[in-house]
GROMACS .gro file of C-alpha atoms in nm:
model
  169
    1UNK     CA    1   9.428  11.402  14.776
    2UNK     CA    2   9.611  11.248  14.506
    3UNK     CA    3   9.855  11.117  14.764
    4UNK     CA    4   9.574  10.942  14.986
    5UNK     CA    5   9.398  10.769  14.638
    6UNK     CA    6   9.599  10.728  14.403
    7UNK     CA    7   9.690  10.329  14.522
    8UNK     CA    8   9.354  10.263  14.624
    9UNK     CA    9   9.223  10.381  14.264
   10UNK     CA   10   9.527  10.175  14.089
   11UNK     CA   11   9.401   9.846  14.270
   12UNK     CA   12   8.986   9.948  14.226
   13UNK     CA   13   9.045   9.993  13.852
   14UNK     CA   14   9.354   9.687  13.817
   15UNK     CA   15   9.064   9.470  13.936
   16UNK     CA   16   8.850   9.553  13.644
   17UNK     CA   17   9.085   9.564  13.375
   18UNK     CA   18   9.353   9.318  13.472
   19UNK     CA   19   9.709   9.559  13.321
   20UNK     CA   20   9.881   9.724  13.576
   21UNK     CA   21  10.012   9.966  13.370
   22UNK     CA   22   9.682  10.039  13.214
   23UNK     CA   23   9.500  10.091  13.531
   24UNK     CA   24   9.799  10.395  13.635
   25UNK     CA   25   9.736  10.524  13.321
   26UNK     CA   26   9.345  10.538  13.391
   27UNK     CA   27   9.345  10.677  13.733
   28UNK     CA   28   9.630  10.936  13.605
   29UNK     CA   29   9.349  11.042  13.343
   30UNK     CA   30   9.138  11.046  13.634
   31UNK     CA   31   9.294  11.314  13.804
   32UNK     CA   32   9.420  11.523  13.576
   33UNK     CA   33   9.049  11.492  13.441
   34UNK     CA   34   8.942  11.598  13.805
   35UNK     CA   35   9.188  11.856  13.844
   36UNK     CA   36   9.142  12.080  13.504
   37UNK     CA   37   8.762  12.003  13.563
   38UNK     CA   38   8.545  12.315  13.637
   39UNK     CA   39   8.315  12.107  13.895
   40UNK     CA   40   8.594  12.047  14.110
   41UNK     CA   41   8.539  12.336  14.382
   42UNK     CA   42   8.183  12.265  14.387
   43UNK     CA   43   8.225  11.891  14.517
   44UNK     CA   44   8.085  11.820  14.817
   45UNK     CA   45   8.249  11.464  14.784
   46UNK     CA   46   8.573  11.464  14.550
   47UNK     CA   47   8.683  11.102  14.685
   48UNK     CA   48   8.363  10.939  14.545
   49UNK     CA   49   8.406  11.176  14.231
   50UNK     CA   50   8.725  11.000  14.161
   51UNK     CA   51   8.602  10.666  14.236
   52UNK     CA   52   8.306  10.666  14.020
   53UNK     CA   53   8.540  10.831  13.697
   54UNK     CA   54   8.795  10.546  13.795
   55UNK     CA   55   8.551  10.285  13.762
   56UNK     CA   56   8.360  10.460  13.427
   57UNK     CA   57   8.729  10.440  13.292
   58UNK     CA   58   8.797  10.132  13.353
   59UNK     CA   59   8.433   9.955  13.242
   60UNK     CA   60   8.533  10.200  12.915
   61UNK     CA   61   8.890  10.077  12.841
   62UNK     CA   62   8.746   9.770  12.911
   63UNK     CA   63   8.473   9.763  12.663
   64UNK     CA   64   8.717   9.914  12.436
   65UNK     CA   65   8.968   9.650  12.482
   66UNK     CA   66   8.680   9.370  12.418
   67UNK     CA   67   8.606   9.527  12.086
   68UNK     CA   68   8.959   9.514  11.946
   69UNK     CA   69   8.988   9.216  11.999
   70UNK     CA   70   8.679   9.136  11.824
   71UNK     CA   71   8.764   9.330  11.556
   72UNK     CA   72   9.094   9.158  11.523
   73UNK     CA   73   9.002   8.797  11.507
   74UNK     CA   74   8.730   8.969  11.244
   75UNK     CA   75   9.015   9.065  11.080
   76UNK     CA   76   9.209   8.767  11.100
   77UNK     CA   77   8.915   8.585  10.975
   78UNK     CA   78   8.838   8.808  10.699
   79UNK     CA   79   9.218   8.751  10.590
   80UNK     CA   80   9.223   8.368  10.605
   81UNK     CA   81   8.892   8.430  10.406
   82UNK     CA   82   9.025   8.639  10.144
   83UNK     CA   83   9.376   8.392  10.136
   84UNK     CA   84   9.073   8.106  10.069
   85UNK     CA   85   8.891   8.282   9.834
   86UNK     CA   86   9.222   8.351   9.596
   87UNK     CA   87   9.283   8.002   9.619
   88UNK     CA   88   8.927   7.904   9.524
   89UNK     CA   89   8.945   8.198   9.212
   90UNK     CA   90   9.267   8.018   9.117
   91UNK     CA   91   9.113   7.650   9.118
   92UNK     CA   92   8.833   7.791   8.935
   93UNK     CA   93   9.058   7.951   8.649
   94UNK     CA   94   9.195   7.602   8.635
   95UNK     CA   95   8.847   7.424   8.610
   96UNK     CA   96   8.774   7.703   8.336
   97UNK     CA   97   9.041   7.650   8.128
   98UNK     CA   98   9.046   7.245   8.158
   99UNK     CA   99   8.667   7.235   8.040
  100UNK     CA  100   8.780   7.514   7.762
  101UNK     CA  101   9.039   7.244   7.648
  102UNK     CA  102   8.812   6.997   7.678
  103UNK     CA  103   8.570   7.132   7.407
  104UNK     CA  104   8.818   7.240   7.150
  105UNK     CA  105   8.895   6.892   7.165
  106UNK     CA  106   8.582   6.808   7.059
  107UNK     CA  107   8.557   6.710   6.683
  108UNK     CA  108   8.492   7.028   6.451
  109UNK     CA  109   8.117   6.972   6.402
  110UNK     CA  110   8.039   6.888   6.740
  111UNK     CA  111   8.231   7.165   6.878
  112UNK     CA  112   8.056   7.425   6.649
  113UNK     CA  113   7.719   7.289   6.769
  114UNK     CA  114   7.776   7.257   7.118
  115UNK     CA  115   7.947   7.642   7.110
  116UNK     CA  116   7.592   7.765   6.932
  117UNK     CA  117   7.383   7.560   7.175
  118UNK     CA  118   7.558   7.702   7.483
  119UNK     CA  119   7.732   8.022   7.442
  120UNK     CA  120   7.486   8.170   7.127
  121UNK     CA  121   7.221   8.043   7.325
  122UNK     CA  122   7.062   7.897   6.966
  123UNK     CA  123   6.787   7.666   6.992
  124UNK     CA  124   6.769   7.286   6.823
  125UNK     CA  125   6.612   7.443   6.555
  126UNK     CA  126   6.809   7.727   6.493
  127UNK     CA  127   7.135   7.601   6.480
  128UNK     CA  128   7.008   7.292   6.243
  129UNK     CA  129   6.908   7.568   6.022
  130UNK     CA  130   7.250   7.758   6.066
  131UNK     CA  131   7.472   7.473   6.001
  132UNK     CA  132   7.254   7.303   5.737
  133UNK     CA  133   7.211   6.955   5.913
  134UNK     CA  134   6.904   6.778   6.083
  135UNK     CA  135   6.798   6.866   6.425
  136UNK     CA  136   6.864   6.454   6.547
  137UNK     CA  137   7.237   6.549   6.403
  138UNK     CA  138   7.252   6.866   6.635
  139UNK     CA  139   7.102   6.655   6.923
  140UNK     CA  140   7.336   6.387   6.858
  141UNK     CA  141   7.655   6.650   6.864
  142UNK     CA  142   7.515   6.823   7.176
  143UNK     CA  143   7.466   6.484   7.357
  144UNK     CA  144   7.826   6.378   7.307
  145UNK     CA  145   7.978   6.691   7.391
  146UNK     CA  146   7.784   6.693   7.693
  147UNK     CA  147   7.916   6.329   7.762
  148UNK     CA  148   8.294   6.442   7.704
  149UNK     CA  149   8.227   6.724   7.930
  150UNK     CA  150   8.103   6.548   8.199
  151UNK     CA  151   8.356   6.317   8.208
  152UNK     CA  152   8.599   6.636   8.218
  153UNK     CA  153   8.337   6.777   8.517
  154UNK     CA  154   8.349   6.461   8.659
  155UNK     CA  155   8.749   6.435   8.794
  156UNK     CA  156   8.741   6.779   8.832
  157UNK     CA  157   8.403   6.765   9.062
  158UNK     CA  158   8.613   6.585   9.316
  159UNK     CA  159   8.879   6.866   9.284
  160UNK     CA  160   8.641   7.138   9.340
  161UNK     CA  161   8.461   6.974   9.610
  162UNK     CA  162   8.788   6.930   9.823
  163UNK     CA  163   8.866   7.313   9.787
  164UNK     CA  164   8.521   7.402   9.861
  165UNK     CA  165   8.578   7.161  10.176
  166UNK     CA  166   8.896   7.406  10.241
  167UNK     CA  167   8.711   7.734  10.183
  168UNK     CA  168   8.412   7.633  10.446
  169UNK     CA  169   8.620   7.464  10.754
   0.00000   0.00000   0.00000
């Protein structure tokens, strides 16, 4: 029996799966499947047996096949991705620590008001009180270290917006 299929099987399955040596390993499977199988005395057909668990192993392998190569372009992908996303974590340590030069350049006052308006999360009020100056003073320091700043921002906008352009292809 294994004689009389075994190169029919090889070319049935080869068809589906396109690897010669894939398809020999299948229909080997197949009948050593066939032969250690309990079923086997009580075929009334074993050649159509073997054809149908050919085919099932090939569509399998197949379908198999497909998904690893899914998975590894998901892979790939999720590589590239991660290569990107070091990059980006980089450029924004850079941004970080060009706006935190940027405001201890600020003048002493200005700095101090802009630090409590922004990282204390003080109000107008609050910090005028804090700092014993007017509220228009503590406007006054908050507007110009917002204009430095965005100045800063402003080159560094462009920067940001090319590695962003990287990051999303």
């Amino acid at each position: 029996m294994f004689r009389r299929n075994y190169q029919r099987l090889c070319q049935r399955v080869h068809r589906i799966t396109r690897d010669a040596d894939a398809a020999e390993d299948i229909v080997q499977d197949v009948f050593v499947g066939f032969w250690n199988s309990e079923q086997r005395p009580h075929l009334a057909t074993p050649e159509a047996y073997l054809y149908r668990a050919a085919i099932n192993k090939a569509l399998n392998y197949v379908s198999s096949q497909k998904r690893r190569t899914e998975l590894d372009a998901q892979y790939r992908e999720e590589q590239s991705l991660a290569l990107n996303s070091t990059e980006l974590d980089v450029q924004l340590q850079e941004t970080q620590q060009k706006v935190q030069q940027a405001i201890e350049k600020l003048p002493s006052m200005c700095q101090k008001v802009f630090l409590l308006s922004r990282y204390e999360e003080m109000s107008h009020k609050e910090i005028a009180a804090f700092l014993s100056i007017s509220t228009n003073t503590v406007d006054n320091h908050i507007k110009k270290a917002l204009s430095v700043l965005r100045k800063v921002l402003l080159s560094l906008l462009l920067v940001l917006f090319k590695i962003i352009l990287d990051f999303f292809p």
